[in-house]
Tab-separated table of C-alpha atoms in Angstrom:
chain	number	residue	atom	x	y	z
A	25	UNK	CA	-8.297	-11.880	19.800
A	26	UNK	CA	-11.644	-11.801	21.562
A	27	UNK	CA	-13.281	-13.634	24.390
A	28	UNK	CA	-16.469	-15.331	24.097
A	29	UNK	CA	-19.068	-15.865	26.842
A	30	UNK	CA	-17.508	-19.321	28.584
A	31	UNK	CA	-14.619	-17.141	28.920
A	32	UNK	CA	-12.204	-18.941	26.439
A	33	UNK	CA	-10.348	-16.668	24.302
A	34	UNK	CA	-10.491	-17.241	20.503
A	35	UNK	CA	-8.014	-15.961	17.912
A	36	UNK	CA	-9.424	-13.737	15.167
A	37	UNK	CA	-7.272	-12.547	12.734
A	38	UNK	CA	-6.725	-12.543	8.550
A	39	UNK	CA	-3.218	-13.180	7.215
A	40	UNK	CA	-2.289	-11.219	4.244
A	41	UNK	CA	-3.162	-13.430	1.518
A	42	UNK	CA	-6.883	-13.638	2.786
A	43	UNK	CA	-7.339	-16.712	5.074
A	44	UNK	CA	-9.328	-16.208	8.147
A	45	UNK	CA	-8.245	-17.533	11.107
A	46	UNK	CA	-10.870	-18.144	13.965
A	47	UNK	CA	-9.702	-20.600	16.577
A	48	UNK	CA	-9.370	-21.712	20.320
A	49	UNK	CA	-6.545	-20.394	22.387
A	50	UNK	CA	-7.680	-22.976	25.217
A	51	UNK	CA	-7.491	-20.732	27.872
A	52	UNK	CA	-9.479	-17.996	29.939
A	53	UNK	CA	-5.625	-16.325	30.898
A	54	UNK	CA	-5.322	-13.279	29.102
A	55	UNK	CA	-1.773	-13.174	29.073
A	56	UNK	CA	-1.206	-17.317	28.576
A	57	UNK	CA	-3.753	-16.585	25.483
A	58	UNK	CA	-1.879	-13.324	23.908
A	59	UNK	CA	1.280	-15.713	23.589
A	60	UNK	CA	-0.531	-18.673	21.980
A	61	UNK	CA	-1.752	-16.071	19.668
A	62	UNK	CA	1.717	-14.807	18.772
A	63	UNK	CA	2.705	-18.467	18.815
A	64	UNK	CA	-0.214	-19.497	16.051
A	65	UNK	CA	0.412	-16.038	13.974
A	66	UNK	CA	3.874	-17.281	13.369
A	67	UNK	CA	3.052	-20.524	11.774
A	68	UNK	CA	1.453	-18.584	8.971
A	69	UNK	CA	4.595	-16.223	8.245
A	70	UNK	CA	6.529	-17.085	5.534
A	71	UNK	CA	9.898	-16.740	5.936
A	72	UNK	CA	12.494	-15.250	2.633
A	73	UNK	CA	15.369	-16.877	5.010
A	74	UNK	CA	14.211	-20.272	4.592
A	75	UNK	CA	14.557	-20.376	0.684
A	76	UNK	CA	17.442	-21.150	-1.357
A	77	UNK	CA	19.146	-18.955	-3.956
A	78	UNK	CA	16.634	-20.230	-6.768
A	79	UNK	CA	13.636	-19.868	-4.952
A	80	UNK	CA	14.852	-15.917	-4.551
A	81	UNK	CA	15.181	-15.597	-8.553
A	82	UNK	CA	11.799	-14.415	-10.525
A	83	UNK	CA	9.835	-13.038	-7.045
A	84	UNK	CA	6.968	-11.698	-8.349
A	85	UNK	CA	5.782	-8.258	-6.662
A	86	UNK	CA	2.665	-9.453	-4.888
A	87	UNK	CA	5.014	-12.536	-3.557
A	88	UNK	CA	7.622	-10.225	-2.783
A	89	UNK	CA	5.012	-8.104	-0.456
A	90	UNK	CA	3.720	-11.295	0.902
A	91	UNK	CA	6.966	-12.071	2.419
A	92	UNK	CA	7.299	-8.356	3.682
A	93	UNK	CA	3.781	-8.025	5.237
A	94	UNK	CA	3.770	-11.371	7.081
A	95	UNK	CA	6.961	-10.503	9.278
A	96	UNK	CA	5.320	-7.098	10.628
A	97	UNK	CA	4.039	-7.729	14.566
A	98	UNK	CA	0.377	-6.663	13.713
A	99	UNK	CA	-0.200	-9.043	10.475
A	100	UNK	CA	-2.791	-7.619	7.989
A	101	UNK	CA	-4.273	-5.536	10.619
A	102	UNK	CA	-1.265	-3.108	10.478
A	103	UNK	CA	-0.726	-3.876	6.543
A	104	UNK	CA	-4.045	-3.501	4.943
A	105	UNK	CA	-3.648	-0.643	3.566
A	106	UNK	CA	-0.598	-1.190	2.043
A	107	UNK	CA	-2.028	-4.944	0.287
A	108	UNK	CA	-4.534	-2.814	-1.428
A	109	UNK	CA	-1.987	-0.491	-2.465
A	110	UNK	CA	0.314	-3.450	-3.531
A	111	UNK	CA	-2.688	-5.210	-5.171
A	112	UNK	CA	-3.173	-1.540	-7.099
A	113	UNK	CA	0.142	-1.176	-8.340
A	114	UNK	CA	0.489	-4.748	-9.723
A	115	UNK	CA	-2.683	-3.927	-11.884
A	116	UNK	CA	-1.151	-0.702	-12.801
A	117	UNK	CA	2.620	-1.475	-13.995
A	118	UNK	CA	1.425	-5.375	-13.793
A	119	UNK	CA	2.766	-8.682	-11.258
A	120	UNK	CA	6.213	-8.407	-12.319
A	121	UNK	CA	9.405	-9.713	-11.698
A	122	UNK	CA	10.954	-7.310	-8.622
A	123	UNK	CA	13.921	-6.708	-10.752
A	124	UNK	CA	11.654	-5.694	-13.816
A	125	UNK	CA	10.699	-2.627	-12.107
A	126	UNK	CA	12.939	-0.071	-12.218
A	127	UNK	CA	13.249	3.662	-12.705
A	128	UNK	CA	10.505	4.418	-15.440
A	129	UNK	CA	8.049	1.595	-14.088
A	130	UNK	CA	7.997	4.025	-11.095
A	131	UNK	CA	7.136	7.059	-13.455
A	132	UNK	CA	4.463	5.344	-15.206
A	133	UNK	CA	3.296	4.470	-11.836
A	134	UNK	CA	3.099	8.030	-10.763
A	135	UNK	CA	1.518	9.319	-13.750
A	136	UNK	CA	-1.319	6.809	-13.506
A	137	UNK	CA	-1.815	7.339	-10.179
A	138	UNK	CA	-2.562	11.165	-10.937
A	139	UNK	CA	-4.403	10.453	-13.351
A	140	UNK	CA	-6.632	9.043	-11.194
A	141	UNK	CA	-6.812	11.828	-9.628
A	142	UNK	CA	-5.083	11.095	-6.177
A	143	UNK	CA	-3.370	13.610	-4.461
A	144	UNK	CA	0.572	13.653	-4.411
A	145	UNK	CA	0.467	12.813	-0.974
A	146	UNK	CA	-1.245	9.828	-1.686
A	147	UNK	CA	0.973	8.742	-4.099
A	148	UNK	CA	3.916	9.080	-2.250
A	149	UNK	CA	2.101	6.725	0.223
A	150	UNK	CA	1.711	3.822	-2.662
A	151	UNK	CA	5.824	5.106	-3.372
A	152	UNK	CA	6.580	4.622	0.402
A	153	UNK	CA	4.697	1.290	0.541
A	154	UNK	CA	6.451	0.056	-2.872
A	155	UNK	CA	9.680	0.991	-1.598
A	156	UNK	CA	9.221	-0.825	1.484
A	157	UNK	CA	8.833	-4.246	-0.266
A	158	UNK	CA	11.591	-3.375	-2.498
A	159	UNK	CA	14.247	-2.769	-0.091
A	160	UNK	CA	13.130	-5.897	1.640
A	161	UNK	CA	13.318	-7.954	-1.572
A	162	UNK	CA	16.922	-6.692	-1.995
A	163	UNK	CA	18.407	-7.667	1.826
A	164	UNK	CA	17.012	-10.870	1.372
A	165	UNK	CA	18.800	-11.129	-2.141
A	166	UNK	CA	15.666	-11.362	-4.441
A	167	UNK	CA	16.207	-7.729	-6.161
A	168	UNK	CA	19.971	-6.924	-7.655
A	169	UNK	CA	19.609	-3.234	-7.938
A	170	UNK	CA	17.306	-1.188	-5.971
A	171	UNK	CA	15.795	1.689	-8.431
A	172	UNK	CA	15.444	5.427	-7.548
A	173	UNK	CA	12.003	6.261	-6.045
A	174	UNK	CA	11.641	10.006	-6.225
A	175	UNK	CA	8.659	10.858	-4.235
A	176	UNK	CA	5.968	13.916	-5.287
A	177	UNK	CA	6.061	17.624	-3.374
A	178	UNK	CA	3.444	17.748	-1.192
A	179	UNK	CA	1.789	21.048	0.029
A	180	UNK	CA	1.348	21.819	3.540
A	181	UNK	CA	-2.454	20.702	4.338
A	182	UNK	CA	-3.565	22.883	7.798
A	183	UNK	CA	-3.983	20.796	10.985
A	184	UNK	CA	-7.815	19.977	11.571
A	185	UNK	CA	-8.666	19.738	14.876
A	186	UNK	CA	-12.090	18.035	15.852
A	187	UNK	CA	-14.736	19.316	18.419
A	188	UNK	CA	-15.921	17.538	21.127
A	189	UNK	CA	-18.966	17.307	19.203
A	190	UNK	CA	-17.383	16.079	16.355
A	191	UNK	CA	-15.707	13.679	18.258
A	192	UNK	CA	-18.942	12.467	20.337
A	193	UNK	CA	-20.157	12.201	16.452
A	194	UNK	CA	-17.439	9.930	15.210
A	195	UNK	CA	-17.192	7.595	18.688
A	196	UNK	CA	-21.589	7.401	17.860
A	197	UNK	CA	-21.088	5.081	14.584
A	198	UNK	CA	-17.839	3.043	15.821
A	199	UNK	CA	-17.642	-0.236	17.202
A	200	UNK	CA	-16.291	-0.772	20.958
A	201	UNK	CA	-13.173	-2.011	19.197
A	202	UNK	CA	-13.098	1.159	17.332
A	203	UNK	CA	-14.417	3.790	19.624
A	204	UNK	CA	-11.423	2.812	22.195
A	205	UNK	CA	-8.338	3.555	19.214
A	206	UNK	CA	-10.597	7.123	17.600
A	207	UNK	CA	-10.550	8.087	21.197
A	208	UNK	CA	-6.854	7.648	21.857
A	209	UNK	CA	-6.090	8.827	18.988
A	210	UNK	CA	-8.351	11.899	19.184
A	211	UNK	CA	-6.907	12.672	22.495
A	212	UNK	CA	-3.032	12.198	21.979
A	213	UNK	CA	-2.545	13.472	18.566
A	214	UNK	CA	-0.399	10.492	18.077
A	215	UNK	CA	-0.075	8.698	14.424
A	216	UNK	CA	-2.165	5.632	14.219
A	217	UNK	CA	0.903	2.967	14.014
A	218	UNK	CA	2.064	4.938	16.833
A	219	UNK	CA	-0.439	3.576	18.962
A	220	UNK	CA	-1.008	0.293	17.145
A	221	UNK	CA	2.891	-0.579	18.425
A	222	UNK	CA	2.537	0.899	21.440
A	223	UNK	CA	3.638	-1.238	24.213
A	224	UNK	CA	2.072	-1.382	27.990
A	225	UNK	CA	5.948	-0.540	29.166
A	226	UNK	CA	5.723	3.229	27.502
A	227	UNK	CA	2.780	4.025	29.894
A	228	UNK	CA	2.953	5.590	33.056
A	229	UNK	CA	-0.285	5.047	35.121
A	230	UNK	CA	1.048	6.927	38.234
A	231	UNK	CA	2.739	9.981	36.170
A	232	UNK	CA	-0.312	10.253	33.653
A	233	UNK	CA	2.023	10.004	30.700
A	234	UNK	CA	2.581	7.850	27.618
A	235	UNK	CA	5.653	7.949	25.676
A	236	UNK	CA	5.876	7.258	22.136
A	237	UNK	CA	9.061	7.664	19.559
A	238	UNK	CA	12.130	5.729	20.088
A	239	UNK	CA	14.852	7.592	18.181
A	240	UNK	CA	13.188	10.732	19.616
A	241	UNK	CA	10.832	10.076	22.353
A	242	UNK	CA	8.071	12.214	23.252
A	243	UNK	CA	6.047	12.146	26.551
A	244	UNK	CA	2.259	13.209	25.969
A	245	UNK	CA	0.111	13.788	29.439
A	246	UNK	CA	-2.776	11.322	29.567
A	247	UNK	CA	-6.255	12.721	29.662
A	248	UNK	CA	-8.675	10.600	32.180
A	249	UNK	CA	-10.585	9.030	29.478
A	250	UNK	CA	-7.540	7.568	27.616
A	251	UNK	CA	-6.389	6.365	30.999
A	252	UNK	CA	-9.070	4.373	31.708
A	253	UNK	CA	-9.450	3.467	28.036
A	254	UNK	CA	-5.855	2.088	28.695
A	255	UNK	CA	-6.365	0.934	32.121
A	256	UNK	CA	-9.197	-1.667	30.601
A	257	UNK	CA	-7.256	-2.311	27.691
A	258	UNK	CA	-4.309	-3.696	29.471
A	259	UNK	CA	-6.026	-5.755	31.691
A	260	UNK	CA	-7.209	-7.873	28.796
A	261	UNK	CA	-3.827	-7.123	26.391
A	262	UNK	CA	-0.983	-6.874	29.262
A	263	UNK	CA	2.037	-6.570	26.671
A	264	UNK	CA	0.228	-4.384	24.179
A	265	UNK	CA	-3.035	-2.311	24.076
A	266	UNK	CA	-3.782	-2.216	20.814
């Protein structure tokens, strides 16, 4: 969502099978334009609950994620990764059936996958995002059996912290857009869907802290420059920074 210079707010935002959406939100209220943005994201989600039995038979994997993606808050901008990844694996062990994949699909998967020489960790990141769609395809009834996904040993990789130089290096070549999430990111050490489903609620402007976690919550002191990169941020997403 962006604002353009009558002050209108526009929506901006690509659903997972491609489509741009650009369009009016009518309004220069922030918070009135956030919902009608919600409001228009959800006529593009496709909803598994909607079909019958029949229509649940024969989902194809890239169908299957389709379904998956769409019902995630963020849309494509939290799942873009993990359409490539889809997109990837369907060339690799092909567009199949859901219920065609099972057990030594996943092993062929693997082994072409190191083959091309990505790192187990990286695999285990396509095996994450496979199993995700999966297990979704079997609550909603579309997969019978749900097939073993043993992930890869990964060895510990040392923390790499950045300089301030570094940093002031990165922040040179990003966008505004961009420059506002390295430097949060930079200076919380939180993961990045941490902070993309952070909510305004879990920060504490008087007590300097943000909280992130819900099963086991963590409260991380706010330095001044994420404050105010917060403090602007809200103003102009009340419900959710990022």
């Amino acid at each position: 969502m962006y604002r353009r210079s009558n002050g209108i707010f526009y929506a901006d935002f690509k659903t997972v099978a491609g489509q741009r959406i650009n369009k009016s939100l009518g309004t220069d209220d922030p918070v009135l334009a956030k919902q009608k943005e919600n409001a228009l994201r959800q006529e593009y989600l496709l909803d598994f609950d909607d079909g019958d039995e029949t229509e649940l038979k024969n989902t194809l994997l890239n169908h299957a994620y389709t379904h998956h993606a769409e019902t995630w808050a963020h849309g494509s901008r939290g799942g873009r990764p993990q359409l490539v990844q889809i997109k990837e694996i369907a060339e690799i062990i092909g567009n199949l059936d859901v219920n065609l994949i099972d057990s030594k699909k996943i092993i062929d998967l693997k082994e072409a996958l190191l083959n091309q020489k990505k790192k187990p960790a990286t695999v285990n990141r396509y095996l994450h995002t496979l199993s995700g769609v999966l297990r979704y395809a079997h609550e909603k009834g579309a997969l019978r059996l749900f097939p073993k996904i043993q992930v890869l040993h990964e060895e510990a990789v040392p923390l790499e912290i950045y300089s301030p130089e570094e940093e002031a290096q990165i922040l040179a070549v990003a966008d505004a857009e961009m420059q506002d999430l390295i430097l949060v990111l930079a200076q919380t050490g939180a993961r990045l869907s941490e902070i993309l489903q952070l909510k305004s609620s879990a920060i504490d402007f008087e007590a300097n802290t943000l909280t992130l976690g819900t099963k086991k919550p963590r409260v991380i002191p706010l330095s001044p420059h994420v404050k105010q990169v917060l403090l602007k941020r809200v103003q102009t997403y009340p419900d959710q920074p990022f």
